């Protein structure tokens, strides 16, 4: 995922520098004398509105602030598995910063390309961290047998899905950017939309798997569910579980918005009203990442717990008050007996 984000930066920079980024949409369409007079009907204005600098400044500042805080948290608690989210926050903030340029130069297609690619593709990094977090949380509580598939496989499955949908969206975006005619542009948009739809389906499936796991832990593993009951609520692992629920909700809202927006086309109402961008994209994504500031995973899960360790590997989980678990089998019956023997030690 980190390599893909680096590729995104290179691709966006190349696209912005490309002669295609600054080409006129049609030599037969005259350029408006005043690009600020009627942005909605300006064929050279990709946003169809003038970006609001105040809203941009607020959004950029908040996202960068969260990124700075989580950078420190990543170092302090050695939570490298959250690094993709942190880097994604920086690239998302970079995309938002491009809107300052679009306010001054609303017809700057190169600026728009960089803004769009970073804003739309950066959330793939947020999603990746959530995928890994579920596997680590399940192993930490010694309850991976409550997942539909083993923790290691479920993490790899959804990470692979995230990378695949990222590449599909990137391919669609690249084709749209380099299109020389409306037919190619439409094809690129359809590919991009397919990537968004697949990402939405994948993440909705992940959210369902996660909620099912929470339900089964609460119902079938009461000791694991209440293992932090004696601690303050903000130190209870269930606070982190709630944060992951809120993060999933924010990403789902944004994913639905982007899917519907692109299905309407780049000149549809959702794409051409700035209020929708902030209310249904920026705000939900900000909540999805900022919720981890008070509930940083490193405060709850020891750094030695891995979501990618093989089931049954020694040292892959910590259960109860410092009791080290050896990993729960994928078979639910066997897993329940192992969990029971460990929980008696709590």
Short mmCIF file of C-alpha atoms in Angstrom, two decimals:
data_model
loop_
_atom_site.label_atom_id
_atom_site.label_comp_id
_atom_site.label_asym_id
_atom_site.label_seq_id
_atom_site.Cartn_x
_atom_site.Cartn_y
_atom_site.Cartn_z
CA UNK A 1 0.00 0.00 0.00
CA UNK A 2 2.87 2.39 0.75
CA UNK A 3 4.39 1.62 -2.64
CA UNK A 4 1.04 2.29 -4.29
CA UNK A 5 0.76 5.66 -2.57
CA UNK A 6 4.23 6.52 -3.84
CA UNK A 7 3.13 5.51 -7.33
CA UNK A 8 0.09 7.73 -6.91
CA UNK A 9 2.31 10.71 -6.15
CA UNK A 10 4.46 10.05 -9.22
CA UNK A 11 1.42 9.51 -11.46
CA UNK A 12 -0.27 12.68 -10.25
CA UNK A 13 2.86 14.74 -10.75
CA UNK A 14 3.35 13.31 -14.23
CA UNK A 15 -0.27 13.97 -15.13
CA UNK A 16 -0.05 17.55 -13.94
CA UNK A 17 3.09 18.13 -15.97
CA UNK A 18 1.66 16.48 -19.07
CA UNK A 19 0.65 18.68 -21.99
CA UNK A 20 -2.71 16.90 -21.81
CA UNK A 21 -3.37 18.51 -18.44
CA UNK A 22 -3.44 21.97 -19.89
CA UNK A 23 -5.07 21.30 -23.21
CA UNK A 24 -8.23 23.13 -24.15
CA UNK A 25 -11.33 20.97 -24.11
CA UNK A 26 -12.16 22.12 -27.62
CA UNK A 27 -10.53 24.74 -29.83
CA UNK A 28 -14.02 25.74 -31.02
CA UNK A 29 -15.24 26.70 -27.54
CA UNK A 30 -14.20 30.23 -26.57
CA UNK A 31 -12.59 30.71 -23.17
CA UNK A 32 -14.62 33.00 -20.86
CA UNK A 33 -13.19 36.48 -20.37
CA UNK A 34 -13.82 36.19 -16.63
CA UNK A 35 -13.54 32.62 -15.24
CA UNK A 36 -15.10 33.76 -11.96
CA UNK A 37 -18.28 35.21 -13.48
CA UNK A 38 -20.13 31.99 -14.31
CA UNK A 39 -18.08 28.96 -13.19
CA UNK A 40 -21.01 26.53 -13.49
CA UNK A 41 -21.27 27.08 -17.24
CA UNK A 42 -17.53 27.47 -17.84
CA UNK A 43 -16.43 24.49 -20.01
CA UNK A 44 -12.85 24.98 -18.82
CA UNK A 45 -13.69 24.82 -15.10
CA UNK A 46 -13.53 21.14 -14.04
CA UNK A 47 -15.11 21.78 -10.62
CA UNK A 48 -17.96 23.92 -12.02
CA UNK A 49 -17.61 26.19 -8.99
CA UNK A 50 -14.97 28.37 -7.30
CA UNK A 51 -13.33 26.49 -4.43
CA UNK A 52 -13.89 28.19 -1.07
CA UNK A 53 -10.52 29.03 0.50
CA UNK A 54 -11.94 29.18 4.03
CA UNK A 55 -13.38 25.68 3.83
CA UNK A 56 -10.19 24.43 2.21
CA UNK A 57 -8.07 25.95 4.98
CA UNK A 58 -10.20 24.41 7.72
CA UNK A 59 -10.20 20.97 6.13
CA UNK A 60 -6.49 21.04 5.30
CA UNK A 61 -5.51 22.19 8.80
CA UNK A 62 -7.59 19.56 10.57
CA UNK A 63 -6.35 16.69 8.39
CA UNK A 64 -2.69 17.74 8.75
CA UNK A 65 -3.12 18.12 12.51
CA UNK A 66 -4.46 14.57 12.78
CA UNK A 67 -1.61 13.33 10.56
CA UNK A 68 1.00 15.01 12.80
CA UNK A 69 -0.53 13.56 15.97
CA UNK A 70 -0.78 10.07 14.52
CA UNK A 71 2.78 10.26 13.20
CA UNK A 72 3.90 10.76 16.80
CA UNK A 73 1.60 7.97 18.01
CA UNK A 74 3.02 5.61 15.39
CA UNK A 75 6.52 6.22 16.72
CA UNK A 76 5.54 6.23 20.40
CA UNK A 77 3.55 2.99 20.37
CA UNK A 78 5.41 1.33 17.48
CA UNK A 79 2.20 0.80 15.50
CA UNK A 80 3.69 0.54 12.04
CA UNK A 81 0.57 -1.21 10.75
CA UNK A 82 -1.21 2.16 11.01
CA UNK A 83 1.46 3.87 8.91
CA UNK A 84 -0.55 3.50 5.69
CA UNK A 85 -3.36 5.53 7.26
CA UNK A 86 -0.93 8.24 8.35
CA UNK A 87 0.68 8.50 4.91
CA UNK A 88 -2.77 8.50 3.34
CA UNK A 89 -3.68 11.47 5.54
CA UNK A 90 -0.71 13.42 4.20
CA UNK A 91 -1.58 12.65 0.58
CA UNK A 92 -5.23 13.49 1.26
CA UNK A 93 -4.14 16.82 2.75
CA UNK A 94 -1.99 17.45 -0.33
CA UNK A 95 -5.04 16.92 -2.50
CA UNK A 96 -7.01 19.39 -0.40
CA UNK A 97 -4.17 21.92 -0.68
CA UNK A 98 -4.55 21.87 -4.46
CA UNK A 99 -7.93 23.52 -3.96
CA UNK A 100 -6.15 26.72 -2.94
CA UNK A 101 -4.68 26.78 -6.44
CA UNK A 102 -8.07 26.02 -7.98
CA UNK A 103 -9.53 29.01 -6.15
CA UNK A 104 -6.98 31.28 -7.81
CA UNK A 105 -6.94 29.44 -11.13
CA UNK A 106 -10.33 27.69 -11.48
CA UNK A 107 -9.49 26.54 -15.01
CA UNK A 108 -6.25 24.82 -13.98
CA UNK A 109 -6.76 21.29 -15.22
CA UNK A 110 -3.36 20.13 -13.94
CA UNK A 111 -4.23 21.29 -10.43
CA UNK A 112 -7.58 19.54 -10.70
CA UNK A 113 -5.97 16.26 -11.78
CA UNK A 114 -3.62 16.22 -8.78
CA UNK A 115 -6.43 17.27 -6.43
CA UNK A 116 -8.82 14.63 -7.70
CA UNK A 117 -6.37 11.72 -7.72
CA UNK A 118 -5.07 12.39 -4.21
CA UNK A 119 -8.49 13.08 -2.69
CA UNK A 120 -10.19 10.08 -4.30
CA UNK A 121 -7.42 7.47 -4.00
CA UNK A 122 -5.89 8.32 -0.59
CA UNK A 123 -8.75 6.69 1.38
CA UNK A 124 -7.55 3.31 0.08
CA UNK A 125 -4.77 3.71 2.66
CA UNK A 126 -7.30 4.37 5.44
CA UNK A 127 -9.17 1.23 4.46
CA UNK A 128 -5.98 -0.86 4.50
CA UNK A 129 -5.23 0.08 8.12
CA UNK A 130 -8.74 -0.90 9.19
CA UNK A 131 -8.34 -4.27 7.50
CA UNK A 132 -5.15 -4.98 9.45
CA UNK A 133 -6.62 -3.64 12.70
CA UNK A 134 -9.42 -6.22 12.77
CA UNK A 135 -6.98 -9.11 12.49
CA UNK A 136 -4.79 -7.73 15.27
CA UNK A 137 -7.75 -7.04 17.53
CA UNK A 138 -9.06 -10.58 17.05
CA UNK A 139 -5.67 -12.06 17.91
CA UNK A 140 -5.21 -9.74 20.87
CA UNK A 141 -8.45 -11.05 22.40
CA UNK A 142 -7.59 -14.60 21.34
CA UNK A 143 -10.88 -14.79 19.42
CA UNK A 144 -9.97 -15.14 15.72
CA UNK A 145 -12.12 -18.30 15.62
CA UNK A 146 -15.15 -15.97 15.67
CA UNK A 147 -14.14 -14.59 12.28
CA UNK A 148 -15.55 -16.18 9.13
CA UNK A 149 -12.03 -17.17 8.07
CA UNK A 150 -8.69 -17.22 9.93
CA UNK A 151 -7.38 -13.77 10.89
CA UNK A 152 -4.32 -14.02 8.64
CA UNK A 153 -6.39 -14.96 5.61
CA UNK A 154 -9.06 -12.35 6.20
CA UNK A 155 -6.41 -9.64 6.45
CA UNK A 156 -4.66 -10.78 3.26
CA UNK A 157 -8.00 -11.19 1.47
CA UNK A 158 -9.21 -7.67 2.13
CA UNK A 159 -5.79 -6.09 1.64
CA UNK A 160 -5.59 -7.78 -1.77
CA UNK A 161 -9.05 -6.44 -2.55
CA UNK A 162 -8.00 -2.94 -1.50
CA UNK A 163 -4.91 -3.02 -3.72
CA UNK A 164 -6.92 -4.39 -6.66
CA UNK A 165 -9.62 -1.72 -6.42
CA UNK A 166 -6.91 0.93 -6.03
CA UNK A 167 -5.27 -0.20 -9.27
CA UNK A 168 -8.61 -0.28 -11.10
CA UNK A 169 -9.42 3.26 -9.97
CA UNK A 170 -5.92 4.45 -10.87
CA UNK A 171 -6.22 2.86 -14.33
CA UNK A 172 -9.61 4.46 -14.90
CA UNK A 173 -8.35 7.82 -13.71
CA UNK A 174 -5.30 7.63 -15.96
CA UNK A 175 -7.43 6.76 -19.00
CA UNK A 176 -9.80 9.62 -18.26
CA UNK A 177 -6.91 12.05 -17.86
CA UNK A 178 -5.21 11.02 -21.12
CA UNK A 179 -8.42 10.73 -23.15
CA UNK A 180 -8.25 12.34 -26.59
CA UNK A 181 -11.95 11.95 -27.31
CA UNK A 182 -15.27 11.61 -25.43
CA UNK A 183 -15.36 7.83 -26.03
CA UNK A 184 -12.06 7.27 -24.21
CA UNK A 185 -13.12 9.66 -21.47
CA UNK A 186 -16.34 7.70 -20.95
CA UNK A 187 -14.46 4.39 -20.90
CA UNK A 188 -12.09 5.74 -18.24
CA UNK A 189 -15.02 6.95 -16.16
CA UNK A 190 -16.67 3.53 -16.37
CA UNK A 191 -13.47 1.78 -15.26
CA UNK A 192 -13.08 4.24 -12.40
CA UNK A 193 -16.70 3.68 -11.38
CA UNK A 194 -16.18 -0.09 -11.46
CA UNK A 195 -13.25 0.32 -9.07
CA UNK A 196 -15.36 2.42 -6.71
CA UNK A 197 -18.24 -0.07 -6.78
CA UNK A 198 -15.91 -3.00 -6.08
CA UNK A 199 -14.30 -1.06 -3.25
CA UNK A 200 -17.71 -0.29 -1.77
CA UNK A 201 -18.78 -3.94 -1.97
CA UNK A 202 -15.48 -5.11 -0.47
CA UNK A 203 -15.56 -2.66 2.41
CA UNK A 204 -19.25 -3.29 3.12
CA UNK A 205 -18.42 -7.02 3.30
CA UNK A 206 -15.55 -6.28 5.67
CA UNK A 207 -17.83 -4.19 7.89
CA UNK A 208 -20.36 -7.04 8.01
CA UNK A 209 -17.61 -9.52 8.94
CA UNK A 210 -16.39 -7.17 11.67
CA UNK A 211 -19.86 -6.60 13.15
CA UNK A 212 -20.49 -10.36 13.11
CA UNK A 213 -17.21 -10.91 14.96
CA UNK A 214 -18.15 -8.31 17.59
CA UNK A 215 -21.53 -9.93 18.08
CA UNK A 216 -20.03 -13.41 18.48
CA UNK A 217 -17.37 -12.24 20.92
CA UNK A 218 -20.04 -10.57 23.06
CA UNK A 219 -22.32 -13.60 22.94
CA UNK A 220 -19.92 -16.54 23.05
CA UNK A 221 -16.81 -15.14 24.78
CA UNK A 222 -18.10 -13.08 27.72
CA UNK A 223 -14.75 -13.09 29.51
CA UNK A 224 -12.95 -11.75 26.46
CA UNK A 225 -15.73 -9.20 25.95
CA UNK A 226 -15.44 -7.93 29.55
CA UNK A 227 -11.68 -8.33 29.99
CA UNK A 228 -11.22 -4.55 30.46
CA UNK A 229 -14.42 -4.00 32.44
CA UNK A 230 -12.46 -2.88 35.50
CA UNK A 231 -10.62 -0.15 33.59
CA UNK A 232 -11.72 3.35 32.65
CA UNK A 233 -13.99 3.29 29.58
CA UNK A 234 -11.38 5.02 27.43
CA UNK A 235 -8.87 2.25 28.25
CA UNK A 236 -11.33 -0.54 27.51
CA UNK A 237 -10.68 -2.41 24.25
CA UNK A 238 -14.36 -1.96 23.43
CA UNK A 239 -13.68 1.76 23.03
CA UNK A 240 -11.25 0.87 20.23
CA UNK A 241 -13.85 -1.48 18.78
CA UNK A 242 -16.36 1.37 18.78
CA UNK A 243 -13.81 3.63 17.09
CA UNK A 244 -13.41 1.05 14.32
CA UNK A 245 -17.21 0.96 13.89
CA UNK A 246 -17.29 4.76 13.49
CA UNK A 247 -14.35 4.64 11.09
CA UNK A 248 -16.12 2.03 8.95
CA UNK A 249 -19.31 4.12 8.96
CA UNK A 250 -17.43 7.21 7.77
CA UNK A 251 -15.71 5.33 4.96
CA UNK A 252 -18.98 3.70 3.87
CA UNK A 253 -20.73 7.09 3.69
CA UNK A 254 -17.92 8.46 1.57
CA UNK A 255 -17.82 5.37 -0.67
CA UNK A 256 -21.56 5.55 -1.37
CA UNK A 257 -21.23 9.27 -2.14
CA UNK A 258 -18.35 8.79 -4.57
CA UNK A 259 -20.08 5.90 -6.31
CA UNK A 260 -23.31 7.84 -6.83
CA UNK A 261 -21.38 10.99 -7.76
CA UNK A 262 -19.42 9.29 -10.52
CA UNK A 263 -22.51 7.47 -11.78
CA UNK A 264 -24.06 10.93 -12.34
CA UNK A 265 -20.99 12.08 -14.27
CA UNK A 266 -18.50 14.86 -13.64
CA UNK A 267 -21.18 17.47 -14.30
CA UNK A 268 -23.85 15.91 -12.07
CA UNK A 269 -25.23 17.71 -9.04
CA UNK A 270 -23.14 15.82 -6.48
CA UNK A 271 -19.93 16.65 -8.36
CA UNK A 272 -20.68 20.32 -8.95
CA UNK A 273 -21.88 21.46 -5.50
CA UNK A 274 -19.03 22.09 -3.05
CA UNK A 275 -21.20 21.50 0.02
CA UNK A 276 -21.64 17.85 -0.97
CA UNK A 277 -17.87 17.40 -1.25
CA UNK A 278 -17.28 18.52 2.32
CA UNK A 279 -20.42 17.01 3.89
CA UNK A 280 -20.26 13.58 2.23
CA UNK A 281 -16.55 13.12 1.47
CA UNK A 282 -14.19 15.22 3.56
CA UNK A 283 -16.14 15.19 6.83
CA UNK A 284 -16.86 11.42 6.91
CA UNK A 285 -13.24 10.65 6.03
CA UNK A 286 -11.99 13.07 8.67
CA UNK A 287 -14.15 11.34 11.28
CA UNK A 288 -12.93 7.94 10.01
CA UNK A 289 -9.30 8.81 10.80
CA UNK A 290 -9.59 11.33 13.65
CA UNK A 291 -11.56 8.86 15.79
CA UNK A 292 -8.25 7.06 16.33
CA UNK A 293 -6.64 10.08 17.99
CA UNK A 294 -8.29 9.41 21.38
CA UNK A 295 -8.43 5.66 20.72
CA UNK A 296 -5.10 4.90 19.10
CA UNK A 297 -4.73 1.12 18.56
CA UNK A 298 -1.24 1.13 20.07
CA UNK A 299 -2.69 2.01 23.46
CA UNK A 300 -4.74 -1.18 23.45
CA UNK A 301 -2.84 -3.74 21.37
CA UNK A 302 0.81 -4.65 22.10
CA UNK A 303 3.16 -4.13 19.17
CA UNK A 304 4.02 -7.85 19.06
CA UNK A 305 0.50 -8.89 18.04
CA UNK A 306 0.41 -9.57 14.29
CA UNK A 307 -2.62 -10.01 12.07
CA UNK A 308 -0.54 -11.93 9.53
CA UNK A 309 0.94 -14.59 11.82
CA UNK A 310 -0.15 -18.13 11.03
CA UNK A 311 -2.89 -19.52 13.24
CA UNK A 312 -1.36 -21.51 16.04
CA UNK A 313 1.99 -19.69 15.89
CA UNK A 314 3.49 -18.99 19.26
CA UNK A 315 3.49 -15.48 20.57
CA UNK A 316 0.85 -14.18 18.24
CA UNK A 317 -1.56 -12.92 20.85
CA UNK A 318 -1.87 -11.47 24.33
CA UNK A 319 -4.89 -12.42 26.36
CA UNK A 320 -6.18 -11.23 29.68
CA UNK A 321 -3.82 -9.41 32.00
CA UNK A 322 -0.50 -10.21 30.46
CA UNK A 323 -1.24 -13.88 29.67
CA UNK A 324 0.33 -14.78 26.36
CA UNK A 325 -1.84 -16.76 23.98
CA UNK A 326 -0.61 -19.14 21.36
CA UNK A 327 -3.19 -18.35 18.70
CA UNK A 328 -6.72 -19.65 18.28
CA UNK A 329 -7.43 -22.32 15.68
CA UNK A 330 -9.71 -21.52 12.82
CA UNK A 331 -12.07 -24.37 13.79
CA UNK A 332 -14.66 -22.82 16.06
CA UNK A 333 -15.16 -25.76 18.41
CA UNK A 334 -11.45 -26.17 19.07
CA UNK A 335 -11.03 -22.42 19.30
CA UNK A 336 -13.74 -22.16 21.95
CA UNK A 337 -12.04 -24.77 24.15
CA UNK A 338 -8.70 -23.02 23.87
CA UNK A 339 -10.32 -19.69 24.67
CA UNK A 340 -12.06 -21.17 27.72
CA UNK A 341 -8.82 -22.55 29.14
CA UNK A 342 -7.07 -19.23 28.67
CA UNK A 343 -9.90 -17.10 30.03
CA UNK A 344 -9.89 -19.11 33.28
CA UNK A 345 -6.45 -17.66 33.91
CA UNK A 346 -7.73 -14.05 33.61
#
